[in-house]
Tab-separated table of C-alpha atoms in Angstrom:
chain	number	residue	atom	x	y	z
Q	81	MET	CA	107.154	-29.293	-10.681
Q	82	ILE	CA	109.055	-26.863	-12.904
Q	83	SER	CA	108.899	-23.315	-11.549
Q	84	VAL	CA	109.017	-20.122	-13.582
Q	85	LYS	CA	112.144	-19.071	-11.702
Q	86	ASN	CA	114.044	-22.215	-12.721
Q	87	VAL	CA	113.033	-21.769	-16.347
Q	88	LEU	CA	114.240	-18.153	-16.349
Q	89	VAL	CA	117.530	-19.140	-14.685
Q	90	VAL	CA	118.172	-21.823	-17.305
Q	91	LEU	CA	117.395	-19.369	-20.111
Q	92	ALA	CA	119.695	-16.730	-18.604
Q	93	VAL	CA	122.577	-19.210	-18.262
Q	94	ALA	CA	122.080	-20.551	-21.779
Q	95	PHE	CA	121.839	-17.109	-23.358
Q	96	THR	CA	124.903	-15.683	-21.632
Q	97	ALA	CA	126.848	-18.856	-22.501
Q	98	TYR	CA	125.815	-18.438	-26.139
Q	99	LEU	CA	126.983	-14.821	-26.188
Q	100	ALA	CA	130.309	-15.808	-24.658
Q	101	ALA	CA	130.679	-18.651	-27.173
Q	102	ARG	CA	130.353	-16.110	-29.960
Q	103	GLY	CA	133.520	-14.524	-28.642
Q	104	LEU	CA	135.411	-17.811	-29.300
Q	105	SER	CA	134.163	-18.278	-32.867
Q	106	TRP	CA	137.054	-16.385	-34.382
Q	107	THR	CA	136.728	-15.703	-38.092
Q	108	GLY	CA	139.722	-13.398	-38.230
Q	109	THR	CA	143.084	-12.766	-36.646
Q	110	VAL	CA	143.118	-12.312	-32.890
Q	111	ALA	CA	146.179	-10.516	-31.593
Q	112	GLN	CA	145.962	-11.743	-27.973
Q	113	PRO	CA	143.755	-14.879	-27.722
Q	114	LEU	CA	144.708	-15.536	-24.086
Q	115	VAL	CA	143.293	-12.155	-23.072
Q	116	VAL	CA	140.055	-12.998	-24.905
Q	117	VAL	CA	139.735	-16.328	-23.112
Q	118	ILE	CA	140.449	-14.793	-19.687
Q	119	THR	CA	137.962	-12.001	-20.369
Q	120	LEU	CA	135.305	-14.493	-21.401
Q	121	ALA	CA	135.911	-16.569	-18.253
Q	122	PHE	CA	135.670	-13.445	-16.079
Q	123	TYR	CA	132.424	-12.448	-17.815
Q	124	LEU	CA	130.819	-15.866	-17.399
Q	125	ALA	CA	131.901	-16.186	-13.765
Q	126	THR	CA	130.505	-12.736	-12.934
Q	127	THR	CA	127.273	-13.288	-14.851
Q	128	TRP	CA	126.518	-16.659	-13.332
Q	129	LEU	CA	127.407	-15.345	-9.892
Q	130	CYS	CA	124.837	-12.601	-10.360
Q	131	ILE	CA	122.281	-15.214	-11.413
Q	132	PHE	CA	122.791	-17.741	-8.632
Q	133	TRP	CA	124.126	-15.817	-5.634
Q	134	GLU	CA	121.427	-15.436	-3.020
Q	135	PRO	CA	122.525	-14.500	0.516
Q	136	ALA	CA	121.763	-17.094	3.173
Q	137	SER	CA	119.947	-14.523	5.289
Q	138	VAL	CA	117.519	-13.945	2.423
Q	139	ARG	CA	117.081	-17.630	1.624
Q	140	ASP	CA	116.201	-18.316	5.244
Q	141	ALA	CA	113.939	-15.267	5.634
Q	142	PRO	CA	110.467	-16.336	6.797
Q	143	ARG	CA	107.547	-15.847	4.495
Q	144	ALA	CA	104.416	-14.073	5.618
Q	145	GLY	CA	102.759	-15.924	8.453
Q	146	GLU	CA	105.944	-17.833	9.386
Q	147	ALA	CA	107.712	-17.196	12.654
Q	148	GLN	CA	111.250	-15.846	12.485
Q	149	ALA	CA	113.865	-17.695	14.480
Q	150	PRO	CA	115.023	-15.856	17.612
Q	151	GLY	CA	118.079	-13.762	16.908
Q	152	ALA	CA	117.723	-14.080	13.132
Q	153	HIS	CA	118.371	-10.935	11.118
Q	154	THR	CA	117.658	-10.469	7.423
Q	155	GLU	CA	119.350	-8.115	4.991
Q	156	ASP	CA	117.607	-5.745	2.644
Q	157	GLY	CA	116.906	-8.698	0.368
Q	158	ALA	CA	114.101	-9.701	2.688
Q	159	LYS	CA	112.194	-6.670	1.404
Q	160	ALA	CA	111.588	-8.650	-1.785
Q	161	LEU	CA	109.343	-10.967	0.201
Q	162	VAL	CA	106.057	-9.151	-0.115
Q	163	ASP	CA	103.490	-10.844	2.120
Q	164	GLY	CA	104.460	-14.338	1.037
Q	165	ILE	CA	105.075	-13.474	-2.655
Q	166	ARG	CA	108.714	-14.094	-3.331
Q	167	GLY	CA	110.400	-12.127	-6.118
Q	168	PRO	CA	114.024	-11.649	-7.173
Q	169	VAL	CA	116.100	-10.626	-4.179
Q	170	PRO	CA	118.558	-7.698	-4.325
Q	171	LEU	CA	122.045	-8.441	-5.571
Q	172	PRO	CA	124.775	-8.351	-2.879
Q	173	ALA	CA	127.301	-5.506	-2.966
Q	174	ILE	CA	130.267	-7.707	-3.980
Q	175	ALA	CA	128.376	-9.007	-7.002
Q	176	GLN	CA	127.467	-5.435	-7.956
Q	177	ILE	CA	131.135	-4.431	-7.871
Q	178	LEU	CA	132.082	-7.400	-10.051
Q	179	ALA	CA	129.282	-6.582	-12.514
Q	180	LEU	CA	130.423	-2.959	-12.822
Q	181	SER	CA	134.037	-4.083	-13.198
Q	182	CYS	CA	132.918	-6.406	-15.973
Q	183	ALA	CA	131.055	-3.573	-17.732
Q	184	VAL	CA	134.153	-1.361	-17.564
Q	185	LEU	CA	136.896	-3.909	-18.342
Q	186	VAL	CA	135.398	-6.367	-20.837
Q	187	PRO	CA	134.748	-3.946	-23.757
Q	188	SER	CA	138.254	-2.494	-23.556
Q	189	ALA	CA	139.945	-5.867	-23.010
Q	190	ILE	CA	138.191	-7.471	-25.985
Q	191	SER	CA	138.802	-4.480	-28.242
Q	192	VAL	CA	142.523	-4.466	-27.416
Q	193	ALA	CA	142.855	-8.264	-27.661
Q	194	VAL	CA	141.246	-8.667	-31.126
Q	195	GLY	CA	143.095	-5.735	-32.675
Q	196	ALA	CA	141.926	-2.668	-34.526
Q	197	ALA	CA	141.055	-4.574	-37.719
Q	198	SER	CA	138.554	-6.912	-36.040
Q	199	ARG	CA	136.799	-4.655	-33.547
Q	200	THR	CA	133.521	-4.662	-35.511
Q	201	ALA	CA	133.618	-8.383	-36.317
Q	202	PRO	CA	130.826	-10.521	-34.770
Q	203	PHE	CA	133.271	-12.388	-32.505
Q	204	ALA	CA	134.543	-9.029	-31.178
Q	205	THR	CA	131.181	-7.291	-30.659
Q	206	TRP	CA	129.583	-10.015	-28.552
Q	207	TYR	CA	130.174	-7.934	-25.429
Q	208	LEU	CA	127.495	-5.439	-26.560
Q	209	GLY	CA	124.845	-8.092	-25.983
Q	210	GLY	CA	126.805	-9.820	-23.222
Q	211	ILE	CA	127.123	-6.769	-20.970
Q	212	GLY	CA	123.535	-5.834	-21.814
Q	213	ALA	CA	122.397	-9.276	-20.646
Q	214	LEU	CA	124.482	-8.926	-17.466
Q	215	MET	CA	122.971	-5.528	-16.675
Q	216	THR	CA	119.517	-6.933	-17.369
Q	217	ILE	CA	120.202	-9.599	-14.734
Q	218	VAL	CA	121.427	-6.892	-12.346
Q	219	MET	CA	118.228	-4.929	-12.978
Q	220	VAL	CA	116.078	-7.988	-12.298
Q	221	ARG	CA	118.046	-8.469	-9.078
Q	222	ARG	CA	116.719	-5.052	-8.002
Q	223	ARG	CA	119.819	-2.910	-8.495
Q	224	PRO	CA	118.667	-0.300	-11.043
Q	225	TRP	CA	121.411	2.254	-10.350
Q	226	THR	CA	124.105	-0.376	-10.822
Q	227	ALA	CA	122.470	-1.610	-14.022
Q	228	TRP	CA	122.214	1.829	-15.591
Q	229	THR	CA	125.769	2.682	-14.508
Q	230	GLY	CA	126.957	-0.464	-16.279
Q	231	ILE	CA	125.015	0.454	-19.417
Q	232	LEU	CA	126.603	3.918	-19.315
Q	233	ALA	CA	130.071	2.354	-19.026
Q	234	LEU	CA	129.283	0.007	-21.922
Q	235	THR	CA	128.031	2.919	-24.044
Q	236	VAL	CA	131.120	5.025	-23.453
Q	237	ALA	CA	133.590	2.169	-24.043
Q	238	SER	CA	131.895	0.791	-27.163
Q	239	MET	CA	131.590	4.205	-28.788
Q	240	LEU	CA	135.220	4.977	-28.049
Q	241	TRP	CA	136.498	1.690	-29.535
Q	242	MET	CA	134.198	1.285	-32.553
Q	243	GLY	CA	132.463	4.643	-33.036
Q	244	PRO	CA	128.954	5.763	-32.061
Q	245	LEU	CA	127.192	4.569	-35.226
Q	246	ASN	CA	128.790	1.123	-35.199
Q	247	ALA	CA	128.045	0.690	-31.484
Q	248	LEU	CA	124.406	1.606	-31.939
Q	249	ALA	CA	124.025	-0.532	-35.050
Q	250	LEU	CA	125.762	-3.639	-33.660
Q	251	GLY	CA	123.771	-4.126	-30.433
Q	252	LEU	CA	124.013	-1.210	-28.022
Q	253	VAL	CA	120.412	-0.161	-28.644
Q	254	GLY	CA	119.214	-3.693	-27.926
Q	255	SER	CA	121.059	-3.763	-24.600
Q	256	ILE	CA	119.478	-0.455	-23.548
Q	257	VAL	CA	116.039	-1.784	-24.525
Q	258	TRP	CA	116.609	-5.003	-22.512
Q	259	VAL	CA	117.480	-3.108	-19.358
Q	260	THR	CA	114.535	-0.728	-19.817
Q	261	CYS	CA	112.103	-3.626	-20.270
Q	262	ALA	CA	113.586	-5.389	-17.249
Q	263	GLN	CA	113.029	-2.317	-15.081
Q	264	LEU	CA	109.430	-1.988	-16.270
Q	265	LEU	CA	108.864	-5.702	-15.665
Q	266	VAL	CA	110.223	-5.582	-12.121
Q	267	TYR	CA	108.148	-2.486	-11.366
Q	268	SER	CA	105.004	-4.142	-12.722
Q	269	MET	CA	105.730	-7.343	-10.822
Q	270	ASP	CA	106.219	-5.481	-7.535
Q	271	ARG	CA	103.052	-3.496	-8.087
Q	272	ALA	CA	101.126	-6.683	-8.838
Q	273	ALA	CA	102.551	-8.264	-5.668
Q	274	ARG	CA	101.487	-5.274	-3.593
Q	275	ASP	CA	98.013	-5.301	-5.133
Q	276	THR	CA	97.716	-9.032	-4.543
Q	277	SER	CA	98.809	-8.592	-0.935
Q	278	ARG	CA	96.325	-5.767	-0.428
Q	279	LEU	CA	93.510	-7.821	-1.945
Q	280	THR	CA	94.480	-10.786	0.231
Q	281	ARG	CA	94.316	-8.652	3.357
Q	282	LEU	CA	90.946	-7.244	2.302
Q	283	GLN	CA	89.659	-10.722	1.588
Q	284	ARG	CA	90.828	-11.952	4.985
Q	285	ALA	CA	89.212	-8.962	6.677
Q	286	ALA	CA	85.968	-9.566	4.780
Q	287	THR	CA	86.068	-13.259	5.650
Q	288	GLY	CA	86.714	-12.428	9.311
Q	289	TRP	CA	83.837	-9.946	9.354
Q	290	GLN	CA	81.530	-12.439	7.670
Q	291	THR	CA	82.552	-15.141	10.155
Q	292	SER	CA	81.924	-12.816	13.084
Q	293	GLN	CA	78.488	-11.984	11.688
Q	294	VAL	CA	77.689	-15.683	11.316
Q	295	VAL	CA	78.796	-16.285	14.901
Q	296	ARG	CA	76.701	-13.367	16.136
Q	297	GLN	CA	73.679	-14.616	14.214
Q	298	ARG	CA	74.171	-18.056	15.711
Q	299	GLU	CA	74.441	-16.542	19.187
Q	300	ARG	CA	71.305	-14.503	18.593
Q	301	ARG	CA	69.461	-17.641	17.463
Q	302	VAL	CA	70.618	-19.455	20.595
Q	303	GLN	CA	69.499	-16.548	22.770
Q	304	VAL	CA	66.132	-16.453	21.021
Q	305	GLN	CA	65.690	-20.187	21.534
Q	306	LYS	CA	66.565	-19.825	25.213
Q	307	ALA	CA	64.150	-16.913	25.524
Q	308	LEU	CA	61.381	-18.938	23.909
Q	309	ALA	CA	62.135	-21.897	26.157
Q	310	VAL	CA	62.002	-19.716	29.288
Q	311	ALA	CA	59.287	-17.213	28.407
Q	312	GLY	CA	57.250	-19.291	25.983
Q	313	PRO	CA	55.121	-21.093	28.565
Q	314	VAL	CA	54.463	-17.853	30.480
Q	315	LEU	CA	53.454	-16.015	27.318
Q	316	THR	CA	51.238	-18.908	26.278
Q	317	ARG	CA	49.388	-18.842	29.591
Q	318	THR	CA	49.124	-15.050	29.444
Q	319	VAL	CA	47.487	-15.201	26.011
Q	320	ALA	CA	45.281	-18.106	27.013
Q	321	HIS	CA	43.963	-16.260	30.072
Q	322	ALA	CA	43.680	-12.878	28.310
Q	323	GLY	CA	46.216	-11.349	30.695
Q	324	MET	CA	44.381	-12.437	33.837
Q	325	LEU	CA	47.261	-14.085	35.703
Q	326	THR	CA	47.323	-15.679	39.094
Q	327	ASP	CA	49.961	-14.868	41.682
Q	328	ALA	CA	51.806	-18.042	40.745
Q	329	ASP	CA	51.792	-17.035	37.081
Q	330	ARG	CA	53.128	-13.595	37.945
Q	331	LEU	CA	55.912	-15.187	39.970
Q	332	GLU	CA	56.819	-17.431	37.042
Q	333	ALA	CA	56.839	-14.368	34.772
Q	334	ARG	CA	59.213	-12.510	37.134
Q	335	ILE	CA	61.474	-15.559	37.333
Q	336	ALA	CA	61.462	-15.903	33.547
Q	337	GLU	CA	62.335	-12.237	33.167
Q	338	GLY	CA	65.199	-12.617	35.654
Q	339	LYS	CA	66.542	-15.658	33.809
Q	340	LEU	CA	66.558	-13.780	30.510
Q	341	ARG	CA	68.347	-10.819	32.073
Q	342	ASP	CA	70.947	-13.132	33.615
Q	343	GLU	CA	71.639	-14.838	30.288
Q	344	MET	CA	72.092	-11.494	28.552
Q	345	ARG	CA	74.019	-9.612	31.236
Q	346	GLY	CA	76.210	-12.265	32.819
Q	347	PRO	CA	76.462	-15.496	30.802
Q	348	ARG	CA	80.030	-16.261	31.945
Q	349	LEU	CA	78.941	-16.287	35.569
Q	350	LEU	CA	76.285	-18.928	35.018
Q	351	ASP	CA	76.203	-22.672	35.190
Q	352	ASP	CA	73.397	-25.040	36.188
Q	353	GLU	CA	74.190	-24.745	39.907
Q	354	VAL	CA	74.306	-20.919	39.860
Q	355	ARG	CA	71.104	-20.758	37.803
Q	356	GLY	CA	69.378	-22.997	40.313
Q	357	GLU	CA	70.416	-20.811	43.254
Q	358	LEU	CA	69.321	-17.642	41.471
Q	359	GLU	CA	65.892	-19.142	40.795
Q	360	ARG	CA	65.584	-20.248	44.438
Q	361	LEU	CA	66.381	-16.711	45.638
Q	362	ARG	CA	63.813	-15.167	43.326
Q	363	ARG	CA	61.140	-17.657	44.371
Q	364	ARG	CA	61.561	-16.586	47.995
Q	365	GLY	CA	61.096	-12.954	46.883
Q	366	ALA	CA	64.667	-11.647	46.584
Q	367	ASN	CA	65.575	-9.133	43.890
Q	368	VAL	CA	68.775	-10.352	42.146
Q	369	THR	CA	70.892	-8.398	39.642
Q	370	VAL	CA	73.697	-10.117	37.699
Q	371	LEU	CA	76.185	-8.025	35.690
Q	372	ASP	CA	79.275	-9.183	33.802
Q	373	GLU	CA	81.219	-6.048	32.868
Q	374	GLY	CA	84.156	-7.807	31.235
Q	375	GLY	CA	86.231	-8.783	34.244
Q	376	LEU	CA	86.237	-12.469	33.265
Q	377	ASP	CA	87.125	-12.165	29.579
Q	378	ASP	CA	90.633	-13.623	30.016
Q	379	VAL	CA	89.642	-16.370	32.483
Q	380	ASP	CA	89.706	-19.943	31.198
Q	381	GLU	CA	86.980	-22.519	31.778
Q	382	ASP	CA	88.740	-24.262	34.675
Q	383	GLN	CA	89.065	-21.015	36.615
Q	384	LEU	CA	85.486	-20.071	35.734
Q	385	GLY	CA	84.351	-23.378	37.242
Q	386	VAL	CA	86.071	-22.505	40.524
Q	387	ILE	CA	84.553	-18.998	40.560
Q	388	ARG	CA	81.057	-20.297	39.776
Q	389	ALA	CA	81.283	-22.911	42.543
Q	390	GLN	CA	82.205	-20.226	45.094
Q	391	LEU	CA	79.410	-17.994	43.791
Q	392	ALA	CA	76.879	-20.821	44.147
Q	393	ASP	CA	78.023	-21.398	47.745
Q	394	ALA	CA	77.656	-17.678	48.503
Q	395	LEU	CA	74.148	-17.576	47.038
Q	396	ARG	CA	73.144	-20.722	48.916
Q	397	SER	CA	73.718	-19.030	52.259
Q	398	ALA	CA	72.497	-15.529	51.268
Q	399	ALA	CA	69.462	-14.161	53.123
Q	400	SER	CA	69.392	-10.596	51.709
Q	401	ASP	CA	66.365	-9.068	50.032
Q	402	ARG	CA	68.464	-7.484	47.297
Q	403	LEU	CA	71.549	-9.111	45.785
Q	404	TYR	CA	74.009	-7.495	43.371
Q	405	ILE	CA	76.454	-9.826	41.631
Q	406	ARG	CA	79.077	-8.092	39.488
Q	407	THR	CA	82.388	-8.955	37.949
Q	408	SER	CA	85.287	-6.838	39.169
Q	409	PRO	CA	87.959	-5.008	37.132
Q	410	ASP	CA	90.402	-5.582	39.980
Q	411	GLU	CA	93.294	-7.936	39.117
Q	412	ARG	CA	92.817	-9.851	42.375
Q	413	VAL	CA	89.015	-9.925	42.734
Q	414	ALA	CA	86.919	-11.795	40.179
Q	415	VAL	CA	83.360	-11.256	41.449
Q	416	THR	CA	81.762	-9.164	44.180
Q	417	VAL	CA	78.484	-10.152	45.830
Q	418	VAL	CA	76.640	-7.439	47.785
Q	419	GLY	CA	73.441	-8.091	49.760
Q	420	ARG	CA	71.156	-5.396	51.130
Q	421	SER	CA	68.119	-5.649	53.341
Q	422	PRO	CA	65.790	-3.069	54.954
Q	423	SER	CA	67.086	-1.660	58.217
Q	424	VAL	CA	65.164	-2.740	61.264
Q	425	GLY	CA	65.091	-0.166	64.074
Q	426	GLY	CA	67.896	1.820	62.430
Q	427	PRO	CA	68.212	5.593	62.224
Q	428	SER	CA	67.261	5.654	58.509
Q	429	ASP	CA	64.905	3.957	56.097
Q	430	GLU	CA	67.725	3.036	53.699
Q	431	ASP	CA	68.738	-0.559	53.129
Q	432	SER	CA	71.702	-1.806	55.110
Q	433	VAL	CA	74.489	-3.973	53.669
Q	434	ASP	CA	74.232	-7.390	55.280
Q	435	LEU	CA	76.426	-9.295	52.803
Q	436	TRP	CA	79.733	-8.334	51.269
Q	437	LEU	CA	81.772	-11.047	49.561
Q	438	GLU	CA	84.746	-10.837	47.187
Q	439	ILE	CA	85.484	-13.972	45.172
Q	440	PRO	CA	89.195	-13.896	44.200
Q	441	HIS	CA	90.738	-15.006	40.949
Q	442	PRO	CA	92.055	-18.566	41.394
Q	443	GLY	CA	95.810	-18.495	41.866
Q	444	ARG	CA	95.998	-14.724	42.454
Q	445	VAL	CA	95.198	-14.595	46.104
């Protein structure tokens, strides 16, 4: 697949090569041809270096969502990677120095080498477009101050060697326009990348919110189905008997209410064995309260299985009239089970604690 970047690189190489080739199409006397050839070689080497040179730290910089290798450090070129959208990376300092040197030396070297009589000839004015193209590349490589400094050097040198009017008429204006358009293009591209990144983040947030709402709706449907399965028969009998319930029906209603409260207040504490023990306790008349206050949020299923098994064992042997089962915020204790029963022959009418059990987190004892 041909990328836009590769197409632009090929066009930049071809265009700068064409401009340099114009400098070899001599139609008049050239006083120092060797200087012209060396200057052209220096220009092409600098220009192509500015096109192709990309620091290794920037090439290897991770895109958004990719993990960075331990100990890896990126230069300021990594700033061009905007949330996975890769643009032109900043030009290294050495290449900037070479580009500025080219902007300063090439106009004077060519003007001296071709002689005073040929300084406005097409083969001698190629550097107006050539340096303009080089500074356009520098601008695209995110070095605006270097690019405009090079254009200033080109302006001063060309006006000194061929006069202000000739310089403006033979290509200086075009070079200034190229660099200006390049700066506007880079600015627009960066702004579009930022907007795209912002929209992507908003879309992800909206998708996450929508997913969470779908999950919550599904959970609510499950809870409603469980509620209907537990309370449906009791409600049906209540309606059928016009509210005139027997003691057995009232017991089933209390058990159904307790089951619903357990499912809403402490779902992570429950499995089939724990549910069975809770129902057994309620059928013998015990008042059971189950509360999950977030102490088990980071516990995996294997550890939850161990905790639930210990809880079921504790409930199996409990004889209290009131049982309070709560998760614990303590790092060591997972669940506390407290049983209270009326005092018999004690100095007060308050319930006495006849069961106190702390179920530890597996592996943290």
